[in-house]
Amino acid sequence: MKKLKLVSILALVYVLNVASMCSSDDDNSNTPADPTPVINTASSGTWTITLYEDNGVNETTNYANYIFTFGANNVLTAANTNTYTGSWSVTSDDINDDSPSEDLDFNIAFLAPAPIAFTDDLTDDWDIISYTATRIQLIDVSGGNGGTDYLTFTKN
C-alpha cells in the first residue's frame, strides 16, 4: 500500500513538472521584432528633433533648424545651412539583454566633420519607446554612468 502511494505521488510530480516545461508562455519569445514598420515610418518624409534630453538637461536647441531625412541605403542627412551625412538603421534588439526595450534598436551614426552634438550625442543605438506616423520617441540608458537620454523626432 505504501508503494502505491509513493508511486502515485511521484507520478503526480512528474506530470506537473512536464506540464510546466511545456507551458506556452510567450513572455520570452525568441521571435525578433519586425523593423520594417519603423523603417517605413522613418523613411517617409522629413523630421525635426523636438526633444533631446541629456541626463536630465534639455539640449533640444542644439538641433534647432535642422531637417533630418532617413533616406535609402541607410543614409541619414541633417540639413540647415550646412548638410551633414550619417547613417541610420533599425535592427532587432537582443531579446536577452537588459535594455528597457527588448524589441528594436534605432541606430544613428554621425562622424566628423559633423557638429560634436551630432557625433557625441545623437550617435548611438537608441531603444524605441514608441512610434507613430508623426513621432518617433527614443531612449538610451548609458552603460558607463547610468545616465538616461531621450530623443524625439517629429515629422514635418
CSV table of C-alpha atoms in Angstrom, one decimal:
chain,number,residue,atom,x,y,z
A,1,MET,CA,0.0,0.0,0.0
A,2,LYS,CA,2.9,2.4,0.8
A,3,LYS,CA,4.5,1.7,-2.5
A,4,LEU,CA,1.2,2.5,-4.3
A,5,LYS,CA,1.0,5.9,-2.6
A,6,LEU,CA,4.7,6.7,-3.3
A,7,VAL,CA,4.3,5.7,-7.0
A,8,SER,CA,1.1,7.9,-7.2
A,9,ILE,CA,2.9,10.9,-5.7
A,10,LEU,CA,5.9,10.5,-7.9
A,11,ALA,CA,3.6,10.2,-11.0
A,12,LEU,CA,1.8,13.4,-10.0
A,13,VAL,CA,5.1,15.3,-9.5
A,14,TYR,CA,6.3,14.1,-12.9
A,15,VAL,CA,3.1,15.2,-14.7
A,16,LEU,CA,3.2,18.6,-13.1
A,17,ASN,CA,6.9,19.1,-14.0
A,18,VAL,CA,6.3,18.1,-17.6
A,19,ALA,CA,3.3,20.4,-17.8
A,20,SER,CA,5.3,23.4,-16.6
A,21,MET,CA,8.1,22.7,-19.1
A,22,CYS,CA,5.5,22.6,-22.0
A,23,SER,CA,3.9,25.9,-21.0
A,24,SER,CA,3.1,28.3,-23.9
A,25,ASP,CA,4.3,31.4,-22.1
A,26,ASP,CA,5.1,34.0,-24.8
A,27,ASP,CA,6.9,36.5,-22.5
A,28,ASN,CA,10.4,35.4,-23.7
A,29,SER,CA,9.6,34.7,-27.3
A,30,ASN,CA,12.7,34.0,-29.5
A,31,THR,CA,11.0,35.7,-32.5
A,32,PRO,CA,12.7,39.0,-33.2
A,33,ALA,CA,10.5,42.1,-33.7
A,34,ASP,CA,10.0,43.2,-37.3
A,35,PRO,CA,11.8,46.5,-38.0
A,36,THR,CA,10.0,47.1,-41.3
A,37,PRO,CA,7.1,49.3,-40.0
A,38,VAL,CA,9.6,51.6,-38.2
A,39,ILE,CA,11.8,51.8,-41.2
A,40,ASN,CA,8.9,52.7,-43.4
A,41,THR,CA,7.7,55.4,-41.0
A,42,ALA,CA,11.1,57.0,-40.6
A,43,SER,CA,11.9,57.0,-44.3
A,44,SER,CA,8.7,58.7,-45.3
A,45,GLY,CA,9.2,62.5,-45.2
A,46,THR,CA,11.4,64.8,-43.2
A,47,TRP,CA,11.8,65.1,-39.4
A,48,THR,CA,12.9,67.6,-36.8
A,49,ILE,CA,14.1,67.0,-33.3
A,50,THR,CA,11.5,68.2,-30.8
A,51,LEU,CA,13.3,66.8,-27.7
A,52,TYR,CA,16.8,65.9,-26.9
A,53,GLU,CA,17.4,65.5,-23.2
A,54,ASP,CA,20.9,64.5,-22.0
A,55,ASN,CA,20.8,63.1,-18.5
A,56,GLY,CA,18.0,65.5,-17.3
A,57,VAL,CA,19.3,68.5,-19.3
A,58,ASN,CA,17.2,69.7,-22.2
A,59,GLU,CA,19.5,70.4,-25.1
A,60,THR,CA,16.9,70.5,-27.9
A,61,THR,CA,18.2,73.9,-29.1
A,62,ASN,CA,21.4,72.2,-30.3
A,63,TYR,CA,19.3,70.8,-33.2
A,64,ALA,CA,17.1,73.8,-33.9
A,65,ASN,CA,16.5,74.4,-37.6
A,66,TYR,CA,17.9,71.0,-38.7
A,67,ILE,CA,15.8,68.9,-41.0
A,68,PHE,CA,16.6,65.2,-40.8
A,69,THR,CA,16.0,62.7,-43.7
A,70,PHE,CA,16.2,59.0,-43.1
A,71,GLY,CA,17.0,58.0,-46.7
A,72,ALA,CA,17.5,54.9,-48.8
A,73,ASN,CA,20.6,52.8,-48.3
A,74,ASN,CA,20.7,53.8,-44.6
A,75,VAL,CA,21.8,57.4,-45.5
A,76,LEU,CA,20.9,60.0,-42.8
A,77,THR,CA,21.1,63.7,-43.6
A,78,ALA,CA,20.8,66.6,-41.3
A,79,ALA,CA,20.5,69.9,-43.1
A,80,ASN,CA,20.2,73.6,-42.3
A,81,THR,CA,22.7,76.0,-43.9
A,82,ASN,CA,25.1,73.0,-44.0
A,83,THR,CA,24.3,69.4,-44.7
A,84,TYR,CA,25.8,66.6,-42.6
A,85,THR,CA,25.6,62.9,-43.6
A,86,GLY,CA,25.5,59.9,-41.4
A,87,SER,CA,23.9,56.5,-41.3
A,88,TRP,CA,20.8,55.0,-39.7
A,89,SER,CA,19.1,51.6,-39.3
A,90,VAL,CA,16.5,49.9,-37.3
A,91,THR,CA,17.5,46.4,-36.1
A,92,SER,CA,16.1,43.7,-33.9
A,93,ASP,CA,17.4,44.1,-30.4
A,94,ASP,CA,18.9,41.2,-28.5
A,95,ILE,CA,15.9,39.8,-26.6
A,96,ASN,CA,18.2,38.6,-23.8
A,97,ASP,CA,19.8,41.9,-23.0
A,98,ASP,CA,18.8,44.3,-20.2
A,99,SER,CA,17.6,47.2,-22.2
A,100,PRO,CA,14.3,48.9,-21.5
A,101,SER,CA,13.0,47.9,-24.9
A,102,GLU,CA,13.5,44.3,-25.9
A,103,ASP,CA,12.2,44.8,-29.4
A,104,LEU,CA,14.1,47.2,-31.8
A,105,ASP,CA,17.1,49.5,-31.8
A,106,PHE,CA,17.1,52.7,-33.8
A,107,ASN,CA,20.8,53.2,-34.7
A,108,ILE,CA,22.2,56.6,-35.6
A,109,ALA,CA,25.8,57.4,-36.5
A,110,PHE,CA,27.4,60.7,-37.5
A,111,LEU,CA,31.2,61.1,-38.0
A,112,ALA,CA,33.3,64.2,-38.1
A,113,PRO,CA,33.1,66.8,-39.6
A,114,ALA,CA,29.6,66.8,-38.3
A,115,PRO,CA,29.0,69.0,-35.2
A,116,ILE,CA,30.1,67.5,-31.9
A,117,ALA,CA,26.5,67.4,-30.8
A,118,PHE,CA,25.8,65.0,-33.6
A,119,THR,CA,28.8,62.8,-33.2
A,120,ASP,CA,28.8,62.6,-29.4
A,121,ASP,CA,25.1,62.9,-28.6
A,122,LEU,CA,23.0,61.5,-31.4
A,123,THR,CA,25.4,58.7,-32.4
A,124,ASP,CA,24.1,55.7,-30.5
A,125,ASP,CA,22.0,52.6,-30.5
A,126,TRP,CA,18.7,54.0,-29.2
A,127,ASP,CA,15.8,51.9,-27.9
A,128,ILE,CA,12.4,52.8,-29.3
A,129,ILE,CA,9.9,53.9,-26.7
A,130,SER,CA,7.1,54.4,-29.2
A,131,TYR,CA,6.5,55.5,-32.7
A,132,THR,CA,3.5,56.7,-34.7
A,133,ALA,CA,3.2,58.1,-38.3
A,134,THR,CA,4.3,61.5,-37.0
A,135,ARG,CA,6.6,60.8,-34.0
A,136,ILE,CA,9.5,58.6,-33.0
A,137,GLN,CA,10.4,58.5,-29.3
A,138,LEU,CA,13.8,57.0,-28.3
A,139,ILE,CA,15.7,56.4,-25.1
A,140,ASP,CA,19.3,55.5,-24.3
A,141,VAL,CA,20.5,54.4,-20.9
A,142,SER,CA,24.2,54.8,-20.7
A,143,GLY,CA,26.2,51.7,-19.7
A,144,GLY,CA,29.0,53.8,-18.2
A,145,ASN,CA,27.4,56.4,-15.9
A,146,GLY,CA,23.8,55.2,-16.0
A,147,GLY,CA,22.5,58.5,-17.4
A,148,THR,CA,19.4,58.5,-19.5
A,149,ASP,CA,19.0,60.4,-22.7
A,150,TYR,CA,15.7,61.0,-24.6
A,151,LEU,CA,15.4,61.8,-28.3
A,152,THR,CA,12.1,62.6,-30.1
A,153,PHE,CA,11.8,63.1,-33.9
A,154,THR,CA,8.6,64.8,-35.1
A,155,LYS,CA,7.5,64.6,-38.7
A,156,ASN,CA,7.4,67.9,-40.6
